[in-house]
Short mmCIF file of C-alpha atoms in Angstrom, two decimals:
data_model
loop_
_atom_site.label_atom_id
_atom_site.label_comp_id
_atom_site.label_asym_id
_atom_site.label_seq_id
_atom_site.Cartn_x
_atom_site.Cartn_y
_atom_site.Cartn_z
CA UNK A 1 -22.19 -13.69 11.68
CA UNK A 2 -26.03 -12.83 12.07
CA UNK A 3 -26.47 -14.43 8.95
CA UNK A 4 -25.24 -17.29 9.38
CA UNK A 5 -23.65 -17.45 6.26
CA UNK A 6 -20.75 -19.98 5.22
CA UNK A 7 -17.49 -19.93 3.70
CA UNK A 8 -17.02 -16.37 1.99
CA UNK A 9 -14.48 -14.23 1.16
CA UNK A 10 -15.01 -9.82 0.98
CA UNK A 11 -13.15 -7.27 0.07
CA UNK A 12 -14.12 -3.75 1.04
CA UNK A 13 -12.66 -0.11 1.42
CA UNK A 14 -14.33 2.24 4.01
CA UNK A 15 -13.73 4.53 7.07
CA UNK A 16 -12.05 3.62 10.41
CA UNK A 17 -11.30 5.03 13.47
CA UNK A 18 -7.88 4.57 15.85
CA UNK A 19 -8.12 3.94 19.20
CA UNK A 20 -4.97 4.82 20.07
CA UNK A 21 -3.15 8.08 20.02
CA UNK A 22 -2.75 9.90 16.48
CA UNK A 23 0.88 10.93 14.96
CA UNK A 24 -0.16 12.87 11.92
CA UNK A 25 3.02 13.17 11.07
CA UNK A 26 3.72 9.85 10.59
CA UNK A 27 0.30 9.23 8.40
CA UNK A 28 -1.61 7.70 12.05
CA UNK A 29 -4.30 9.37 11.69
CA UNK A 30 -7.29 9.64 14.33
CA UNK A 31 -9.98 8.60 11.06
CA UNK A 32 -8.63 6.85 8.03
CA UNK A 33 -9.34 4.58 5.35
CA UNK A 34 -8.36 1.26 4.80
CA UNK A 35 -8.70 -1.74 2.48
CA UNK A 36 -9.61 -4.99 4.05
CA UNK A 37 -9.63 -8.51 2.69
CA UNK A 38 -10.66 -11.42 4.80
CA UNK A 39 -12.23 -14.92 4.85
CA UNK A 40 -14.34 -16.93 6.86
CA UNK A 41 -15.25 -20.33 7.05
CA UNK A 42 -13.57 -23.68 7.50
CA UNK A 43 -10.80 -24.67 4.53
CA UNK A 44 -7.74 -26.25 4.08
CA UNK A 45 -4.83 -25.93 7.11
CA UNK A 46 -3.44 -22.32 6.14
CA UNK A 47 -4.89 -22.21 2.50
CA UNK A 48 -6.55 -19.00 3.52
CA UNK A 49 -3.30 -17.37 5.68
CA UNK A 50 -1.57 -18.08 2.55
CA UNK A 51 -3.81 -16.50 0.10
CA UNK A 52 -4.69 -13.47 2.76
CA UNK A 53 -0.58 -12.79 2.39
CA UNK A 54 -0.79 -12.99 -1.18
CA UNK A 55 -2.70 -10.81 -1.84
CA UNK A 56 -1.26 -8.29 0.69
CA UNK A 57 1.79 -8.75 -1.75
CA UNK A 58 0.18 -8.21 -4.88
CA UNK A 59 -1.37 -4.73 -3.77
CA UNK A 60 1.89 -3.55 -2.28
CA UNK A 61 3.84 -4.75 -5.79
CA UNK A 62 1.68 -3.31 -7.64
CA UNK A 63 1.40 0.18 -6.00
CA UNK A 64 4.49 3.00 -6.77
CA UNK A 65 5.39 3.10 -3.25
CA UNK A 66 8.99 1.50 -2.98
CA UNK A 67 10.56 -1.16 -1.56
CA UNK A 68 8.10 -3.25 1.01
CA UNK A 69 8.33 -6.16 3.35
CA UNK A 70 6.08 -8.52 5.71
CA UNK A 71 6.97 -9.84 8.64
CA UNK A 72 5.34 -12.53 9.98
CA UNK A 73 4.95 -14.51 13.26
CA UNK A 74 2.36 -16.57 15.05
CA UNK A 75 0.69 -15.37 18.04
CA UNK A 76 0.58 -18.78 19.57
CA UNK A 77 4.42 -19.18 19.06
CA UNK A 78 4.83 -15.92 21.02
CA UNK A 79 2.42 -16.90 24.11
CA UNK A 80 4.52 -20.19 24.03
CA UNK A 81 8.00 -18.42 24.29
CA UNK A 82 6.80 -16.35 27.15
CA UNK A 83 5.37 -19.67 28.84
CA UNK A 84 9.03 -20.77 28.11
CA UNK A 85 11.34 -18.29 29.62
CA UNK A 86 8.76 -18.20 32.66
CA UNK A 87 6.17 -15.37 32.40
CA UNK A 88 2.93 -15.80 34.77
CA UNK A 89 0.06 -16.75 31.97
CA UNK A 90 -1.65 -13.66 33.77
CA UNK A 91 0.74 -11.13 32.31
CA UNK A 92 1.44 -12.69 28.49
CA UNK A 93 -0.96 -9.84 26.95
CA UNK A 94 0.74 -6.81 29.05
CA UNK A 95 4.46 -8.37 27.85
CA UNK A 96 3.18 -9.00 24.31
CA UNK A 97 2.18 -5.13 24.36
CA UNK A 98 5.82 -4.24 25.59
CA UNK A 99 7.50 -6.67 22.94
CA UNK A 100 5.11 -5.23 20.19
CA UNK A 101 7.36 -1.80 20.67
CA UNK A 102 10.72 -3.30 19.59
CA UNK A 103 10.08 -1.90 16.09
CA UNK A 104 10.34 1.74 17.54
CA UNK A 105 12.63 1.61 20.52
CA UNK A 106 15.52 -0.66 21.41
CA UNK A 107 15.52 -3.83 23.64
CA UNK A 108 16.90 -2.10 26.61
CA UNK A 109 13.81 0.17 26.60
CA UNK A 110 11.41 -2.53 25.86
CA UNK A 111 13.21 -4.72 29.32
CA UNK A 112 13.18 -1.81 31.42
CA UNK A 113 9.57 -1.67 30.97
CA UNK A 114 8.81 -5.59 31.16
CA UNK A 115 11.12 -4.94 34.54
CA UNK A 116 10.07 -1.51 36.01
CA UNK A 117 6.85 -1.07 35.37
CA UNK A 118 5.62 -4.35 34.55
CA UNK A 119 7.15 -6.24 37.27
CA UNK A 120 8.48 -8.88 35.30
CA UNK A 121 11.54 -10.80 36.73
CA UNK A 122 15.18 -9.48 35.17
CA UNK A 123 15.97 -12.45 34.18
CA UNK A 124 13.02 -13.67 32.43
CA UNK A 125 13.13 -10.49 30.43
CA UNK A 126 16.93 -11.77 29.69
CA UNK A 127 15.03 -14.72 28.55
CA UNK A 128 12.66 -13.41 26.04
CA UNK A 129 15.28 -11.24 24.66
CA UNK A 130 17.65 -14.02 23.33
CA UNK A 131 14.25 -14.82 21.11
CA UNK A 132 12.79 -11.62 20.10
CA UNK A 133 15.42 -10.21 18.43
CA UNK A 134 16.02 -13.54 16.16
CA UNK A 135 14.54 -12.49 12.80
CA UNK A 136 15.54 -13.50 9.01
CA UNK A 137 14.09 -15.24 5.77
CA UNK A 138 11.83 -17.88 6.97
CA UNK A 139 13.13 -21.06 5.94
CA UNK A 140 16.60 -19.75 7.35
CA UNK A 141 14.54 -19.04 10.89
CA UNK A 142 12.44 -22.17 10.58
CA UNK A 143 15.85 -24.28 10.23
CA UNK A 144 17.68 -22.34 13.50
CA UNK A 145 14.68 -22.64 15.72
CA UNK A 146 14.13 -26.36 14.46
CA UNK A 147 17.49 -28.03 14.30
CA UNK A 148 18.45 -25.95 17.38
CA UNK A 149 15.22 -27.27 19.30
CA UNK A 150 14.83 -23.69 20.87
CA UNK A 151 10.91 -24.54 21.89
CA UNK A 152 12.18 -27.86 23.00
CA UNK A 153 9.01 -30.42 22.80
CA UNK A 154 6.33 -27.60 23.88
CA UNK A 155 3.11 -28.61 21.90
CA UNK A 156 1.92 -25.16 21.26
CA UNK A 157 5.05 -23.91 19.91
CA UNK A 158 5.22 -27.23 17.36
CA UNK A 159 2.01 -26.78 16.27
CA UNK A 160 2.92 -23.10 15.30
CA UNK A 161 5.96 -24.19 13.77
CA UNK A 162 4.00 -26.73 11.52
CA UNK A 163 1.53 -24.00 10.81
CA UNK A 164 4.67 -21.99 9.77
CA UNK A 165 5.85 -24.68 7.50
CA UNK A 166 2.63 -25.50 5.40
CA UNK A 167 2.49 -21.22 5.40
CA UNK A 168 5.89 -21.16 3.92
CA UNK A 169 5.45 -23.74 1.49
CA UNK A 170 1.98 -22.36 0.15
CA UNK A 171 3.71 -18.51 -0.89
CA UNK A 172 6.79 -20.11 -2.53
CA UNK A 173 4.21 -22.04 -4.43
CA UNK A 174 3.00 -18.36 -5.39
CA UNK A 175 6.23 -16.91 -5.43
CA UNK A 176 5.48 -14.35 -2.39
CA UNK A 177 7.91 -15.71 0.05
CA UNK A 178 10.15 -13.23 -1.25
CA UNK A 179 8.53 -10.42 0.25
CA UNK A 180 8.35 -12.57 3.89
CA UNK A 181 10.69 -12.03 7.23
CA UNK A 182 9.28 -14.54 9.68
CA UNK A 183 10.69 -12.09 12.55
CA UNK A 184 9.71 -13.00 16.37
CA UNK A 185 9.62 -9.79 17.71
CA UNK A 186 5.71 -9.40 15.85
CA UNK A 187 3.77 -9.00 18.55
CA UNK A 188 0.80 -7.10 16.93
CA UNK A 189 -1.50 -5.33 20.04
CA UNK A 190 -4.60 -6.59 19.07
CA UNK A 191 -6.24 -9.49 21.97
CA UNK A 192 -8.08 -11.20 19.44
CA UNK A 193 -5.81 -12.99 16.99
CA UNK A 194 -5.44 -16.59 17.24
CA UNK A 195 -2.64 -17.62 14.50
CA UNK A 196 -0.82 -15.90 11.96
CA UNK A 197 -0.04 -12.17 12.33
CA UNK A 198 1.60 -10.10 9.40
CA UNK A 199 2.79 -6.40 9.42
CA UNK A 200 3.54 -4.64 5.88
CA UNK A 201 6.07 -2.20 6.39
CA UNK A 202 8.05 0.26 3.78
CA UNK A 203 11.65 -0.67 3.22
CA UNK A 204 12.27 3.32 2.47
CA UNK A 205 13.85 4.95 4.96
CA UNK A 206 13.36 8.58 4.76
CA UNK A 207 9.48 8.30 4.92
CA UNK A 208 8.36 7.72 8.20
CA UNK A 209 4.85 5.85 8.16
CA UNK A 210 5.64 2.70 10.27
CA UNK A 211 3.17 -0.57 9.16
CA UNK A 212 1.20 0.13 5.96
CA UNK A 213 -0.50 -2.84 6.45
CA UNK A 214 -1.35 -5.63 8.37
CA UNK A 215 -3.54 -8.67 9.66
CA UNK A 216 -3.83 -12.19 10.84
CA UNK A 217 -5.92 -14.88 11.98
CA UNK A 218 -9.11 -14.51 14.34
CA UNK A 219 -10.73 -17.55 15.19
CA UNK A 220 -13.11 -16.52 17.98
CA UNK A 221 -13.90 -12.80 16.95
CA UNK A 222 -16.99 -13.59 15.16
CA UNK A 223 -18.92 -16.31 17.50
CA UNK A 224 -19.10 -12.79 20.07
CA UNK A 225 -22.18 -12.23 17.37
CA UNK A 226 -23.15 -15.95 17.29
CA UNK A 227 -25.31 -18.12 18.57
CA UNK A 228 -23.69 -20.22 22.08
CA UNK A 229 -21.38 -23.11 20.65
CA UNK A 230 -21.09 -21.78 17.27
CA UNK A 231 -17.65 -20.68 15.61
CA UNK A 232 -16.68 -19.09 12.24
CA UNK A 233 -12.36 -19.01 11.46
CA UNK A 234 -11.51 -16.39 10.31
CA UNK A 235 -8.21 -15.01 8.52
CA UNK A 236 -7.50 -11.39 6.96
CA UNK A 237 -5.39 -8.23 6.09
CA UNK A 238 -5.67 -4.41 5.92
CA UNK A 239 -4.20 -1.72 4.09
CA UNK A 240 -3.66 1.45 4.86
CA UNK A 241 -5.38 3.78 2.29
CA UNK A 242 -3.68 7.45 3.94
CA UNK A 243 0.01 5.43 4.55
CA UNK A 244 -0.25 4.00 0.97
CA UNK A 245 -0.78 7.44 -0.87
CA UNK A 246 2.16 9.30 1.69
CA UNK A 247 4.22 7.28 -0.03
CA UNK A 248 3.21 7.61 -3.15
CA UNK A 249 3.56 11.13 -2.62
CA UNK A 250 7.00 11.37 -1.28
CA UNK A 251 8.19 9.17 -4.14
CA UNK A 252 6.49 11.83 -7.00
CA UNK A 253 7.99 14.72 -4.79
CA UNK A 254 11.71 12.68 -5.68
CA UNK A 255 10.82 11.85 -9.20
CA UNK A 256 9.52 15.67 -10.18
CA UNK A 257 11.97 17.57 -7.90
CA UNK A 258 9.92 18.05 -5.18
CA UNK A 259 6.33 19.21 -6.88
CA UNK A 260 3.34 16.71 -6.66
CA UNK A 261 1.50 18.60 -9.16
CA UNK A 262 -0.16 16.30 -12.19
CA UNK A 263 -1.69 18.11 -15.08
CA UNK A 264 -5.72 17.47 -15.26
CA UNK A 265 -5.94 18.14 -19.08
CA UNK A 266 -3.57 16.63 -22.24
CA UNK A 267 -3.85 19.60 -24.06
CA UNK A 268 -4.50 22.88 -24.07
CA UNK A 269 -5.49 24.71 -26.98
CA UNK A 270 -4.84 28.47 -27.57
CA UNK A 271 -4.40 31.07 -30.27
CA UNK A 272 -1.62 33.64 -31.50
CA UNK A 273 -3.43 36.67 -32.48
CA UNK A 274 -7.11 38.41 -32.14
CA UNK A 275 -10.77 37.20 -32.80
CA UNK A 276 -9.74 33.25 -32.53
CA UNK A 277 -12.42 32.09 -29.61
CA UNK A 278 -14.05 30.03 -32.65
CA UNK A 279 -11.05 28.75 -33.71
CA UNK A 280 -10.27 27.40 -30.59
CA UNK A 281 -13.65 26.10 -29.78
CA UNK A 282 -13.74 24.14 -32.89
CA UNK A 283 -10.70 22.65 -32.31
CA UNK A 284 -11.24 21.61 -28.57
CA UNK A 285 -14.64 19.83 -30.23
CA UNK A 286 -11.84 17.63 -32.34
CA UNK A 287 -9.88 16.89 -29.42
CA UNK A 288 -13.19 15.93 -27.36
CA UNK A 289 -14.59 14.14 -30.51
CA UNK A 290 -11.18 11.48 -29.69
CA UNK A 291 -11.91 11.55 -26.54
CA UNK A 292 -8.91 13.50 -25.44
CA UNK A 293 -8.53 15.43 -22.68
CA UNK A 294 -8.28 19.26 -23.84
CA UNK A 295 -9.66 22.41 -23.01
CA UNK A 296 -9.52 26.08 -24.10
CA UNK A 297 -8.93 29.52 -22.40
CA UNK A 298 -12.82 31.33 -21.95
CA UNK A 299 -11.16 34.27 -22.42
CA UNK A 300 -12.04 36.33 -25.33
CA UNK A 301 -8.67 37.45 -26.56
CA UNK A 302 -6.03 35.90 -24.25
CA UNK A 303 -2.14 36.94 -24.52
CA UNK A 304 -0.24 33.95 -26.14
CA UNK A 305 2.48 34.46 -23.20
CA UNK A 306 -0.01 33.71 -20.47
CA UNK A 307 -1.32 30.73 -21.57
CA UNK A 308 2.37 29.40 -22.69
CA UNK A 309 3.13 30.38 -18.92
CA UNK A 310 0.01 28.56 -17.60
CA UNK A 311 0.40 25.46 -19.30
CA UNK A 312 3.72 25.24 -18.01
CA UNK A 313 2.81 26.14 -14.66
CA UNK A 314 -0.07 23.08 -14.61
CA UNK A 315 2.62 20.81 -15.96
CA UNK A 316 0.15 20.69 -18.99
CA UNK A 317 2.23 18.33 -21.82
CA UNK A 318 1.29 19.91 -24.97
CA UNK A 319 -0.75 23.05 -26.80
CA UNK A 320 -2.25 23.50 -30.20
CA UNK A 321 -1.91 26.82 -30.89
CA UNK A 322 -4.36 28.62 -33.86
CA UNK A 323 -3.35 31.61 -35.37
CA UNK A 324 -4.77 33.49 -38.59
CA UNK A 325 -3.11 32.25 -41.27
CA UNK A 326 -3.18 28.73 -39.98
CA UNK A 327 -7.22 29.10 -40.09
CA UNK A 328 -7.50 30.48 -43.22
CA UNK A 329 -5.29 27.08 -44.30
CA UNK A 330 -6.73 24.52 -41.90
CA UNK A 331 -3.78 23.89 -40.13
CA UNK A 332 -2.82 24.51 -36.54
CA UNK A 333 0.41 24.11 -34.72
CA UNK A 334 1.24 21.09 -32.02
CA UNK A 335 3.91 22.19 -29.02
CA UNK A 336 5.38 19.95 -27.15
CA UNK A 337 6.60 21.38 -24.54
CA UNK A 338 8.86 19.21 -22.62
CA UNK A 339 10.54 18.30 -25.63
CA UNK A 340 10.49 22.25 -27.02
CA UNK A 341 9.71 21.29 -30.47
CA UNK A 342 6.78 22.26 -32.67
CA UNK A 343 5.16 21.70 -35.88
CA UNK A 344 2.61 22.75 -38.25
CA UNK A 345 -0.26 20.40 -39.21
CA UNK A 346 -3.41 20.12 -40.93
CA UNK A 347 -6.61 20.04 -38.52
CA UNK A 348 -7.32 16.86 -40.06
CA UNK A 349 -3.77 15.25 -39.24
CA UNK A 350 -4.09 16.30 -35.38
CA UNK A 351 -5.75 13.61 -33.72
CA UNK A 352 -3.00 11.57 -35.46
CA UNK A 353 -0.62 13.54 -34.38
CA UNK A 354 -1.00 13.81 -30.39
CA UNK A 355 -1.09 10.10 -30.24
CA UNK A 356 2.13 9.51 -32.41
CA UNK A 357 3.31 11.67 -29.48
CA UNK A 358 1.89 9.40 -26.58
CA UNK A 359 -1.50 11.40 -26.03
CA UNK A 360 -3.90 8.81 -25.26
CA UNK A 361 -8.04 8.92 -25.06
CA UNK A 362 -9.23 9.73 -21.48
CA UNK A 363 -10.26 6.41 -19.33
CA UNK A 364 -6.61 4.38 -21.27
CA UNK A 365 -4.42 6.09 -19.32
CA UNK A 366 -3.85 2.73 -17.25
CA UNK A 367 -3.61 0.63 -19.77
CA UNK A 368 -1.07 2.47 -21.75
CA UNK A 369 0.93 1.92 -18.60
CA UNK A 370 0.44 -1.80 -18.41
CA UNK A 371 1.10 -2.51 -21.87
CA UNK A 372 4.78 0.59 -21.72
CA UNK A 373 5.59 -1.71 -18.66
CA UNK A 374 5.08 -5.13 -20.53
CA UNK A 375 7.65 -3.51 -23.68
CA UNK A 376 9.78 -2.04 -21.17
CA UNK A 377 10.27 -5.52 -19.63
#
């Protein structure tokens, strides 16, 4: 903004605070990170909402974290439903508040507040309610609230509504309307968005994080830092870094029986008998010299046993174990041990070896997944 710059587009992780109250237990924390993408500047009529949901979607697919959906609304399609069912212009940003809680209590709770303590008629609440709850796939909502002319001819609920359409049109292009519920009850409590608004939220049910994510359009933030009469349009999304990883989390705790732990070394290399520290050494340097990940007890004599037991302990997936009359020969032995096998081979064959069984050099560990998921498909 105090640049003046132009049309950009950034990407950037960092620290933020909440101003609201914390629930720890439900990953809101007080200071968090998060991952924000956003751009500014004047395009195309909902080229950048589009792209901005997009590529919400592609993080979310590509992260281990479940099942995921975004719902989506448009904040000027909620101020015009209130204008609708009768709400004084004066109190639109205390009801949006109230309708913003219908993901976490039930409409009765969210009217008695509109009506008790927010002095909204009964049956204007009544009124809101038969559209907050309507929520779907969007091109099944877009044809009930068209063809059943719910906003009748109000202009800033058709211009929403066309918004809506080009939106919908641009992530089936990208094949991301799949992971869209166009859901009216999206209030999001944030005064300064303009347009869109999007909330990422976990389809699995036994982790309670709420929204993982979430963003929209804000027109008129920027120009606060701008010279009079200036204005830079803005569109963007946020993920949370803490949700993200609770639910990685709780999904490893399912998949390895409740332990998180992840081994920090391939392979651990050890020795059956006394006098072998060299042994060992020289065979970690092989291991390094390939760039795998290995490492060796720096105890002098260490009890075969114990380092069986702490490799299994650390999850650790395989040793190579020296003893003296593999040294005299060159050889060593290679234990899996997840499968329980072992077998004897020459120093020279053990590089080989570990990667027949999957070991791969430190820093490939991602694409080995890539190209096992790309086989697997």
């Amino acid at each position: 903004a105090v640049n003046a710059l132009g049309n950009i587009k950034r990407f950037h992780i960092g620290k933020v605070y909440r101003r609201d109250q914390p629930a720890l237990s439900k990953g809101r924390y007080r200071e968090f990170y998060q991952c924000d993408f956003d751009i500014a500047g004047v395009y195309g009529r909902m080229v950048p909402d589009s792209e901005c949901l997009a590529v919400a979607c592609e993080i979310l697919d590509g992260l281990p974290i479940g099942d995921f959906g975004i719902k989506l609304n448009h904040r000027r399609l909620l101020d015009a439903i209130l204008d609708i069912c009768g709400v004084p212009a004066e109190k639109f940003r205390t009801i949006c508040s109230a309708v913003d809680k219908l993901d976490k209590e039930p409409w009765s709770e969210v009217r008695r507040e509109m009506v008790d303590e927010k002095g909204l008629q009964g049956e204007v609440a009544d009124r809101i309610g038969e559209f907050v709850i309507l929520k779907g796939k969007p091109w099944d909502m877009y044809k009930l609230l068209m063809d059943g002319k719910k906003f009748g001819n109000h202009k800033g609920a058709m211009e929403a509504m066309e918004d809506l359409r080009i939106c919908f049109e641009y992530l089936e292009a990208m094949d991301k309307l799949k992971f869209i519920s166009f859901d009216l009850s999206l209030a999001r409590g944030l005064d300064y968005y303009t347009g869109v608004i999007y909330e990422a939220v976990c389809m699995n049910g036994n982790t309670q994080v709420g929204s993982i994510g979430g963003g929209g359009r804000y027109d008129n933030l920027v120009s606060m830092f701008q010279e009079a009469g200036k204005a830079t349009p803005c569109v963007g999304v946020s993920v949370g870094i803490e949700r993200v990883f609770t639910l990685m989390e709780e999904r490893l705790r399912q998949e390895q029986g409740g332990s998180i732990k992840q081994p920090n070394v391939a392979v651990l290399v050890a020795s059956a008998g006394e006098n072998l520290l060299l042994d060992r050494m020289k065979l970690t340097k092989v291991l390094w010299d390939a760039n795998i990940s290995a490492e060796f007890s720096q105890q002098e004599n260490p009890k075969l046993k114990f380092e069986i037991a702490n490799a299994l302990d650390r999850q650790i997936p395989f040793m190579v174990i020296s003893g003296e009359e593999e040294a005299k020969e060159g050889k060593c032995k290679v234990k899996d041990l997840k499968a329980r096998t072992e077998e004897t081979v020459d120093v020279s064959d053990l590089v080989k070896t570990l990667r027949e069984k999957g070991v791969v050099p430190v820093g490939c560990e991602f694409a080995m997944e890539l190209l096992n998921g790309e086989q697997s498909s």
